Amino acid sequence: MTKSSCLLFLLTFTLVSIGLVAIYSTSAISAEEKYGDSAHFLKRQLMWTGLGLAFMLIAMVTKYELLKVLSKPLLLLSVLLLIMVLLPQFGKEAGGARRWLRLGRFSFQPSEMAKLALILYLSAYLARKQDRVKELWRGLLAPLLVLGVVTGLILLQPDLGTGLLIGMVSLILLFVAGVRIIYLAGIGFSSLPALYLLIFRVPYRQRRILAFLDPWKDPKGAGYQITQSFMALGSGGLDGIGLGESRQKLFYLPAAYTDFIYSIIGEELGFMATAAIVILFLLFIWTGMRIAFRAPDLFGHLLGVGITAAIGGQAIINMGVATGSLPTKGIPLPFISFGGSSLLMNMVGVGLLMNISRHSGVSKLKTKNQK
Amino acid sequence: MVTKWHKFRTFLVLFTLTVCFIYLLQRLRQIQLVAGETLAQEARAQHQLNFQLSPRRGNIYDRNGKELAVNVPVDSICAWPKKTRSIEKDVDKLSSILGIPASTLLEKLCSRKSFVYLTRKAEKGKGAQVRNLNLPGVGYLKEVKRFYPKGQLAAHLLGFVDVDGVGLEGLELYYNRYLRGTPGWCQAEKDARGREILPFRSNHAPPTDGCHLVLTIDEVIQHISERELERTFQERKAKGATIVVMNPRTGEILALANRPTFNPNSFKGDEVSSRRNRAITDTFEPGSTFKVITAAAGLEEGIFQLKDKIFCEEGSYRLCGHTIRDVHPHGWLSFKEVIEVSSNIGVVKIGQALQKERLYRYIRAFGFGTKTGADLPGEVKGLIRHPHSWSKLSLGAIPFGQEITVNAVQLATALSAIANGGILMRPMVVDSVLDGEGEVVRKFEPQAVGRVISSRTAKQLTNILVGVVEKGTGKMAGLKEYRVAGKTGTAQKVEEGRYSHTKFISSFMGYLPAGDPEIVILITVDEPRGDYYGAMVAGPTFRRVAEGVMTYLAISKIKN
């Protein structure tokens, strides 16, 4: 294993460990009440972690060239699953959205897989067609159509957060692949009316935006989650009130072990822990990008950037929501929040980054030979 | 091929992400370190849970420590409607246990509230029965209920409490501040669903239990009084009846009862009017019993001697165009005989000799027209008009107890003053207040209001009143073993502004042993059917009560 791979694995391991401790601390009481087993969520997350490690290994050792070949079937499979999740006989409805596929006692979120599959597909496509990416019709039409289908299906669930994340990561990939800024701006502007409709025509999203602008105006209503998150973080101060001591997790802060786990970590362990997590993610994206820089070819580079940006971006959105820097969006904190599909896919992503890293030496040899 | 351009653009992406992370760090510093304390306070405020710890309400005992009001544990059946599931099929079982119609229960169980009481303070054991049904969202809470072990006994004295244990009537109301105790408090933390988090209890002060009351009432005397009053009330098919038994030397009320009465354990089932303590809240024209007061004034002022002769006009005396009549016509009678045969005309002449001002002064001195100060709620002081507003006819009415109103306790207290050698005592019901450990917190001492007449006058009056029972109108109240001093009363009730000839208040008041009085007894019967003369209606009741009480007192003296 390369140094970068080692570092990446170590960072992932640390974040997942923090996550497991935090999940037990934040979910024990809810789990005891709901399932009579305080370790209910911890056990599930441990199981997913084991599965994640296995898939990470598979992703790491899969033949590099095979990844390009697999990109299309994987995307097709993802689209299929995204369609399935919308059908009542397969999809599980929760909180007014169909985001989960039932798999016996477990459930799976196809949008998480679609995110990775789309990154894989776009990287392969843009690397293959790198001469034509500057052309609008011959170069950009196909990826934009694919992007439109995937995000469209996700927005139908509805899951605006994941949809936006996928859109942004895709734009980053197009940008890095060399698409003209003016086209990207065009894409951005043309999606504005859709975004307007998606946000300001849906009352609860509109309220969330308004609450984001002034959370203390209605702390019992629209601003509830944000202000509760602030109180959790504020209570923590510099070094926290102690592991397991959180009051806010006692049903004050909703989704304490999923989307708002970061706030509870901040309450129990303080600024020292929240800042440490920011720094761990910072190290993570730097390592991820370092791998991307050293990728053997453009496919590896784009794939590395895409995965790193997806994980980093997701972390920024989640922590941004917890700190009131962004409007409330239900997006888990990578590696830390409870949630199997997200953990599994992020670990596959880490496996892919390690796979790229494995071939970085090859690229050096190649370049040397070419010289 | 990864070109410099690719790498440059990637670098821009990395830079942007890094900037975002650094912004987050700054944001965290702001929230956690700068605004941390303010936010923490906000959080603490919402976690804080303050609740009261209820004290135990004090008991009420009679003068010998017999329990008259206590607390018993009960179960309150309650439900959390949001947690009930498919309750419809089980509601019948619940209905049969609680004795509430299924439809009423369903309405409560399907309400939108998060908590409802199905039955407040049900019998103990109902809670276990309900729990055995094992219905989700239905349970019970342990509470205490006020319980009056003797049922109706002394109901008007004790009063009752509301469902939360707050005194509403009687001593429960009057001494609520002693009985209720001081609630304790507890500061703890709660979760967002309002439940206390036990490990986080921070501070608390225990409640101080309520004080116990020890009454001057004697349960046995009360029982004798109620038994005889009930008998008279039933036999005479009366509208109401009242008895007051007092110790004339101290003003201690030994027994007090009214009819109709109620059961304080289930007062809601009884008529509201039956809960009234008529002995103190209702006033009436006393009639002939009041002649004692007029006589006292005549003697004390030295206007009359016992042997002085008064002409009783052969039963018909015209005064200012109005005719005063006696039941039995008399000619010349001595002062003593006027009272013994209860001649209205004779008493009017005494009143005329006294004149308005002096008569009024004595009426007030005996405590009429003012509250007695007995520690019972709702006392009505009665109406004694000032001589300025008396008519010419007033002197032809007030001397034998018309044109004025009094309450029963006032009348018994005034008679006690005569029995007590002329000193008026303030009537009292509570002897002492004890704290939870039984230590005396407050002792109520007998209180003399003042001397009304000289002891010589008092002796003379006793002499007259003994005559009333031995050879006058009060023969039916006489006892073999003891000399009794007493006076009958038969007052016409006022109906539509005129004196009724069919509705009366019959009464008898007296004390014994006449030489050294131990008890004063007053009985009034409101609208008896058939016989209405005070001697016939209330006289035998007086005798039976006096016999019972004197036997009891004699036995307890031997015991001690």
PDB file of N, CA and C in Angstrom, chain B residues 110-173:
ATOM      1  N   CYS B 110     -60.490   8.623  23.220  1.00  0.00           N
ATOM      2  CA  CYS B 110     -60.193   9.023  21.850  1.00  0.00           C
ATOM      3  C   CYS B 110     -59.971  10.521  21.742  1.00  0.00           C
ATOM      4  N   SER B 111     -59.864  11.199  22.892  1.00  0.00           N
ATOM      5  CA  SER B 111     -59.663  12.641  22.826  1.00  0.00           C
ATOM      6  C   SER B 111     -58.250  12.932  22.356  1.00  0.00           C
ATOM      7  N   ARG B 112     -57.999  14.189  22.064  1.00  0.00           N
ATOM      8  CA  ARG B 112     -56.695  14.553  21.513  1.00  0.00           C
ATOM      9  C   ARG B 112     -55.689  14.909  22.587  1.00  0.00           C
ATOM     10  N   LYS B 113     -56.145  14.886  23.839  1.00  0.00           N
ATOM     11  CA  LYS B 113     -55.219  15.232  24.911  1.00  0.00           C
ATOM     12  C   LYS B 113     -54.176  14.126  25.062  1.00  0.00           C
ATOM     13  N   SER B 114     -53.063  14.482  25.668  1.00  0.00           N
ATOM     14  CA  SER B 114     -52.040  13.454  25.857  1.00  0.00           C
ATOM     15  C   SER B 114     -52.284  12.696  27.161  1.00  0.00           C
ATOM     16  N   PHE B 115     -53.113  13.277  28.044  1.00  0.00           N
ATOM     17  CA  PHE B 115     -53.374  12.618  29.327  1.00  0.00           C
ATOM     18  C   PHE B 115     -54.799  12.918  29.769  1.00  0.00           C
ATOM     19  N   VAL B 116     -55.530  11.913  30.172  1.00  0.00           N
ATOM     20  CA  VAL B 116     -56.872  12.143  30.736  1.00  0.00           C
ATOM     21  C   VAL B 116     -57.060  11.270  31.974  1.00  0.00           C
ATOM     22  N   TYR B 117     -57.827  11.784  32.906  1.00  0.00           N
ATOM     23  CA  TYR B 117     -58.265  10.971  34.032  1.00  0.00           C
ATOM     24  C   TYR B 117     -59.537  10.255  33.622  1.00  0.00           C
ATOM     25  N   LEU B 118     -59.628   8.964  33.905  1.00  0.00           N
ATOM     26  CA  LEU B 118     -60.886   8.260  33.675  1.00  0.00           C
ATOM     27  C   LEU B 118     -61.711   8.297  34.949  1.00  0.00           C
ATOM     28  N   THR B 119     -61.083   7.999  36.071  1.00  0.00           N
ATOM     29  CA  THR B 119     -61.731   8.140  37.371  1.00  0.00           C
ATOM     30  C   THR B 119     -60.715   8.707  38.339  1.00  0.00           C
ATOM     31  N   ARG B 120     -61.052   9.826  38.922  1.00  0.00           N
ATOM     32  CA  ARG B 120     -60.168  10.380  39.937  1.00  0.00           C
ATOM     33  C   ARG B 120     -60.479   9.690  41.259  1.00  0.00           C
ATOM     34  N   LYS B 121     -59.459   9.221  41.931  1.00  0.00           N
ATOM     35  CA  LYS B 121     -59.588   8.677  43.273  1.00  0.00           C
ATOM     36  C   LYS B 121     -60.652   7.582  43.390  1.00  0.00           C
ATOM     37  N   ALA B 122     -60.437   6.536  42.637  1.00  0.00           N
ATOM     38  CA  ALA B 122     -61.316   5.370  42.735  1.00  0.00           C
ATOM     39  C   ALA B 122     -60.902   4.573  43.966  1.00  0.00           C
ATOM     40  N   GLU B 123     -61.697   3.551  44.275  1.00  0.00           N
ATOM     41  CA  GLU B 123     -61.340   2.731  45.437  1.00  0.00           C
ATOM     42  C   GLU B 123     -59.990   2.078  45.204  1.00  0.00           C
ATOM     43  N   LYS B 124     -59.297   1.831  46.304  1.00  0.00           N
ATOM     44  CA  LYS B 124     -58.020   1.139  46.198  1.00  0.00           C
ATOM     45  C   LYS B 124     -58.274  -0.273  45.691  1.00  0.00           C
ATOM     46  N   GLY B 125     -57.412  -0.723  44.805  1.00  0.00           N
ATOM     47  CA  GLY B 125     -57.615  -2.046  44.241  1.00  0.00           C
ATOM     48  C   GLY B 125     -58.121  -1.977  42.814  1.00  0.00           C
ATOM     49  N   LYS B 126     -58.832  -0.881  42.495  1.00  0.00           N
ATOM     50  CA  LYS B 126     -59.307  -0.712  41.116  1.00  0.00           C
ATOM     51  C   LYS B 126     -58.121  -0.595  40.173  1.00  0.00           C
ATOM     52  N   GLY B 127     -57.072   0.069  40.669  1.00  0.00           N
ATOM     53  CA  GLY B 127     -55.874   0.251  39.851  1.00  0.00           C
ATOM     54  C   GLY B 127     -55.296  -1.088  39.435  1.00  0.00           C
ATOM     55  N   ALA B 128     -55.199  -2.012  40.379  1.00  0.00           N
ATOM     56  CA  ALA B 128     -54.642  -3.334  40.071  1.00  0.00           C
ATOM     57  C   ALA B 128     -55.542  -4.056  39.079  1.00  0.00           C
ATOM     58  N   GLN B 129     -56.864  -3.917  39.259  1.00  0.00           N
ATOM     59  CA  GLN B 129     -57.801  -4.556  38.334  1.00  0.00           C
ATOM     60  C   GLN B 129     -57.614  -4.043  36.917  1.00  0.00           C
ATOM     61  N   VAL B 130     -57.454  -2.708  36.819  1.00  0.00           N
ATOM     62  CA  VAL B 130     -57.277  -2.108  35.491  1.00  0.00           C
ATOM     63  C   VAL B 130     -55.954  -2.580  34.894  1.00  0.00           C
ATOM     64  N   ARG B 131     -54.922  -2.654  35.748  1.00  0.00           N
ATOM     65  CA  ARG B 131     -53.617  -3.068  35.234  1.00  0.00           C
ATOM     66  C   ARG B 131     -53.679  -4.511  34.719  1.00  0.00           C
ATOM     67  N   ASN B 132     -54.481  -5.342  35.392  1.00  0.00           N
ATOM     68  CA  ASN B 132     -54.588  -6.731  34.959  1.00  0.00           C
ATOM     69  C   ASN B 132     -55.201  -6.872  33.570  1.00  0.00           C
ATOM     70  N   LEU B 133     -55.984  -5.860  33.161  1.00  0.00           N
ATOM     71  CA  LEU B 133     -56.538  -5.885  31.805  1.00  0.00           C
ATOM     72  C   LEU B 133     -55.432  -5.745  30.772  1.00  0.00           C
ATOM     73  N   ASN B 134     -54.302  -5.133  31.212  1.00  0.00           N
ATOM     74  CA  ASN B 134     -53.135  -4.994  30.348  1.00  0.00           C
ATOM     75  C   ASN B 134     -53.440  -4.207  29.075  1.00  0.00           C
ATOM     76  N   LEU B 135     -54.132  -3.082  29.228  1.00  0.00           N
ATOM     77  CA  LEU B 135     -54.453  -2.266  28.064  1.00  0.00           C
ATOM     78  C   LEU B 135     -53.326  -1.262  27.832  1.00  0.00           C
ATOM     79  N   PRO B 136     -52.844  -1.155  26.603  1.00  0.00           N
ATOM     80  CA  PRO B 136     -51.811  -0.143  26.343  1.00  0.00           C
ATOM     81  C   PRO B 136     -52.383   1.261  26.520  1.00  0.00           C
ATOM     82  N   GLY B 137     -51.643   2.097  27.174  1.00  0.00           N
ATOM     83  CA  GLY B 137     -52.054   3.492  27.316  1.00  0.00           C
ATOM     84  C   GLY B 137     -53.055   3.736  28.425  1.00  0.00           C
ATOM     85  N   VAL B 138     -53.393   2.715  29.204  1.00  0.00           N
ATOM     86  CA  VAL B 138     -54.292   2.908  30.349  1.00  0.00           C
ATOM     87  C   VAL B 138     -53.557   2.491  31.611  1.00  0.00           C
ATOM     88  N   GLY B 139     -53.602   3.293  32.616  1.00  0.00           N
ATOM     89  CA  GLY B 139     -52.879   2.967  33.836  1.00  0.00           C
ATOM     90  C   GLY B 139     -53.498   3.653  35.031  1.00  0.00           C
ATOM     91  N   TYR B 140     -52.744   3.680  36.120  1.00  0.00           N
ATOM     92  CA  TYR B 140     -53.283   4.369  37.288  1.00  0.00           C
ATOM     93  C   TYR B 140     -52.172   5.079  38.044  1.00  0.00           C
ATOM     94  N   LEU B 141     -52.557   6.071  38.808  1.00  0.00           N
ATOM     95  CA  LEU B 141     -51.626   6.826  39.638  1.00  0.00           C
ATOM     96  C   LEU B 141     -52.044   6.646  41.089  1.00  0.00           C
ATOM     97  N   LYS B 142     -51.067   6.588  41.961  1.00  0.00           N
ATOM     98  CA  LYS B 142     -51.387   6.491  43.380  1.00  0.00           C
ATOM     99  C   LYS B 142     -51.609   7.897  43.924  1.00  0.00           C
ATOM    100  N   GLU B 143     -52.736   8.096  44.594  1.00  0.00           N
ATOM    101  CA  GLU B 143     -53.016   9.388  45.193  1.00  0.00           C
ATOM    102  C   GLU B 143     -53.573   9.144  46.598  1.00  0.00           C
ATOM    103  N   VAL B 144     -53.768  10.219  47.329  1.00  0.00           N
ATOM    104  CA  VAL B 144     -54.458  10.051  48.600  1.00  0.00           C
ATOM    105  C   VAL B 144     -55.785  10.777  48.525  1.00  0.00           C
ATOM    106  N   LYS B 145     -56.742  10.240  49.271  1.00  0.00           N
ATOM    107  CA  LYS B 145     -58.072  10.826  49.277  1.00  0.00           C
ATOM    108  C   LYS B 145     -58.431  11.141  50.720  1.00  0.00           C
ATOM    109  N   ARG B 146     -59.149  12.233  50.913  1.00  0.00           N
ATOM    110  CA  ARG B 146     -59.645  12.579  52.226  1.00  0.00           C
ATOM    111  C   ARG B 146     -60.764  11.620  52.584  1.00  0.00           C
ATOM    112  N   PHE B 147     -60.710  11.084  53.784  1.00  0.00           N
ATOM    113  CA  PHE B 147     -61.728  10.121  54.176  1.00  0.00           C
ATOM    114  C   PHE B 147     -62.240  10.464  55.564  1.00  0.00           C
ATOM    115  N   TYR B 148     -63.563  10.430  55.698  1.00  0.00           N
ATOM    116  CA  TYR B 148     -64.206  10.741  56.965  1.00  0.00           C
ATOM    117  C   TYR B 148     -64.753   9.433  57.514  1.00  0.00           C
ATOM    118  N   PRO B 149     -64.004   8.795  58.437  1.00  0.00           N
ATOM    119  CA  PRO B 149     -64.357   7.426  58.846  1.00  0.00           C
ATOM    120  C   PRO B 149     -65.727   7.333  59.504  1.00  0.00           C
ATOM    121  N   LYS B 150     -66.219   8.436  60.071  1.00  0.00           N
ATOM    122  CA  LYS B 150     -67.506   8.352  60.763  1.00  0.00           C
ATOM    123  C   LYS B 150     -68.651   8.783  59.860  1.00  0.00           C
ATOM    124  N   GLY B 151     -68.382   8.939  58.562  1.00  0.00           N
ATOM    125  CA  GLY B 151     -69.457   9.267  57.628  1.00  0.00           C
ATOM    126  C   GLY B 151     -70.072  10.620  57.913  1.00  0.00           C
ATOM    127  N   GLN B 152     -71.403  10.606  58.190  1.00  0.00           N
ATOM    128  CA  GLN B 152     -72.126  11.855  58.363  1.00  0.00           C
ATOM    129  C   GLN B 152     -71.810  12.572  59.669  1.00  0.00           C
ATOM    130  N   LEU B 153     -71.184  11.867  60.597  1.00  0.00           N
ATOM    131  CA  LEU B 153     -70.989  12.446  61.928  1.00  0.00           C
ATOM    132  C   LEU B 153     -70.202  13.755  61.845  1.00  0.00           C
ATOM    133  N   ALA B 154     -70.793  14.805  62.398  1.00  0.00           N
ATOM    134  CA  ALA B 154     -70.161  16.127  62.447  1.00  0.00           C
ATOM    135  C   ALA B 154     -69.842  16.673  61.073  1.00  0.00           C
ATOM    136  N   ALA B 155     -70.611  16.243  60.073  1.00  0.00           N
ATOM    137  CA  ALA B 155     -70.336  16.638  58.694  1.00  0.00           C
ATOM    138  C   ALA B 155     -70.239  18.147  58.526  1.00  0.00           C
ATOM    139  N   HIS B 156     -71.167  18.881  59.181  1.00  0.00           N
ATOM    140  CA  HIS B 156     -71.168  20.337  58.978  1.00  0.00           C
ATOM    141  C   HIS B 156     -69.991  21.009  59.646  1.00  0.00           C
ATOM    142  N   LEU B 157     -69.508  20.408  60.723  1.00  0.00           N
ATOM    143  CA  LEU B 157     -68.332  20.967  61.379  1.00  0.00           C
ATOM    144  C   LEU B 157     -67.092  20.721  60.535  1.00  0.00           C
ATOM    145  N   LEU B 158     -66.939  19.476  60.090  1.00  0.00           N
ATOM    146  CA  LEU B 158     -65.727  19.104  59.372  1.00  0.00           C
ATOM    147  C   LEU B 158     -65.673  19.743  58.004  1.00  0.00           C
ATOM    148  N   GLY B 159     -66.814  19.763  57.310  1.00  0.00           N
ATOM    149  CA  GLY B 159     -66.822  20.260  55.940  1.00  0.00           C
ATOM    150  C   GLY B 159     -66.268  19.200  55.019  1.00  0.00           C
ATOM    151  N   PHE B 160     -65.652  19.615  53.920  1.00  0.00           N
ATOM    152  CA  PHE B 160     -65.107  18.637  52.976  1.00  0.00           C
ATOM    153  C   PHE B 160     -64.061  19.330  52.112  1.00  0.00           C
ATOM    154  N   VAL B 161     -63.389  18.525  51.290  1.00  0.00           N
ATOM    155  CA  VAL B 161     -62.329  19.055  50.421  1.00  0.00           C
ATOM    156  C   VAL B 161     -62.674  18.757  48.978  1.00  0.00           C
ATOM    157  N   ASP B 162     -62.040  19.485  48.065  1.00  0.00           N
ATOM    158  CA  ASP B 162     -62.259  19.195  46.641  1.00  0.00           C
ATOM    159  C   ASP B 162     -61.360  18.030  46.229  1.00  0.00           C
ATOM    160  N   VAL B 163     -61.423  17.698  44.952  1.00  0.00           N
ATOM    161  CA  VAL B 163     -60.723  16.498  44.490  1.00  0.00           C
ATOM    162  C   VAL B 163     -59.206  16.645  44.642  1.00  0.00           C
ATOM    163  N   ASP B 164     -58.727  17.871  44.707  1.00  0.00           N
ATOM    164  CA  ASP B 164     -57.296  18.075  44.904  1.00  0.00           C
ATOM    165  C   ASP B 164     -56.930  18.267  46.365  1.00  0.00           C
ATOM    166  N   GLY B 165     -57.892  18.048  47.262  1.00  0.00           N
ATOM    167  CA  GLY B 165     -57.591  18.118  48.687  1.00  0.00           C
ATOM    168  C   GLY B 165     -57.546  19.524  49.243  1.00  0.00           C
ATOM    169  N   VAL B 166     -58.241  20.463  48.619  1.00  0.00           N
ATOM    170  CA  VAL B 166     -58.308  21.820  49.159  1.00  0.00           C
ATOM    171  C   VAL B 166     -59.630  21.967  49.901  1.00  0.00           C
ATOM    172  N   GLY B 167     -59.565  22.491  51.132  1.00  0.00           N
ATOM    173  CA  GLY B 167     -60.771  22.611  51.943  1.00  0.00           C
ATOM    174  C   GLY B 167     -61.801  23.525  51.319  1.00  0.00           C
ATOM    175  N   LEU B 168     -63.046  23.059  51.245  1.00  0.00           N
ATOM    176  CA  LEU B 168     -64.101  23.860  50.627  1.00  0.00           C
ATOM    177  C   LEU B 168     -65.131  24.351  51.632  1.00  0.00           C
ATOM    178  N   GLU B 169     -65.301  23.608  52.716  1.00  0.00           N
ATOM    179  CA  GLU B 169     -66.344  23.965  53.680  1.00  0.00           C
ATOM    180  C   GLU B 169     -65.871  23.608  55.084  1.00  0.00           C
ATOM    181  N   GLY B 170     -66.559  24.139  56.061  1.00  0.00           N
ATOM    182  CA  GLY B 170     -66.329  23.762  57.457  1.00  0.00           C
ATOM    183  C   GLY B 170     -64.902  24.017  57.921  1.00  0.00           C
ATOM    184  N   LEU B 171     -64.461  23.176  58.865  1.00  0.00           N
ATOM    185  CA  LEU B 171     -63.110  23.340  59.396  1.00  0.00           C
ATOM    186  C   LEU B 171     -62.065  23.077  58.331  1.00  0.00           C
ATOM    187  N   GLU B 172     -62.372  22.209  57.387  1.00  0.00           N
ATOM    188  CA  GLU B 172     -61.443  21.951  56.290  1.00  0.00           C
ATOM    189  C   GLU B 172     -61.124  23.252  55.557  1.00  0.00           C
ATOM    190  N   LEU B 173     -62.115  24.132  55.478  1.00  0.00           N
ATOM    191  CA  LEU B 173     -61.907  25.422  54.843  1.00  0.00           C
ATOM    192  C   LEU B 173     -61.272  26.410  55.812  1.00  0.00           C
TER     193      LEU B 173
END
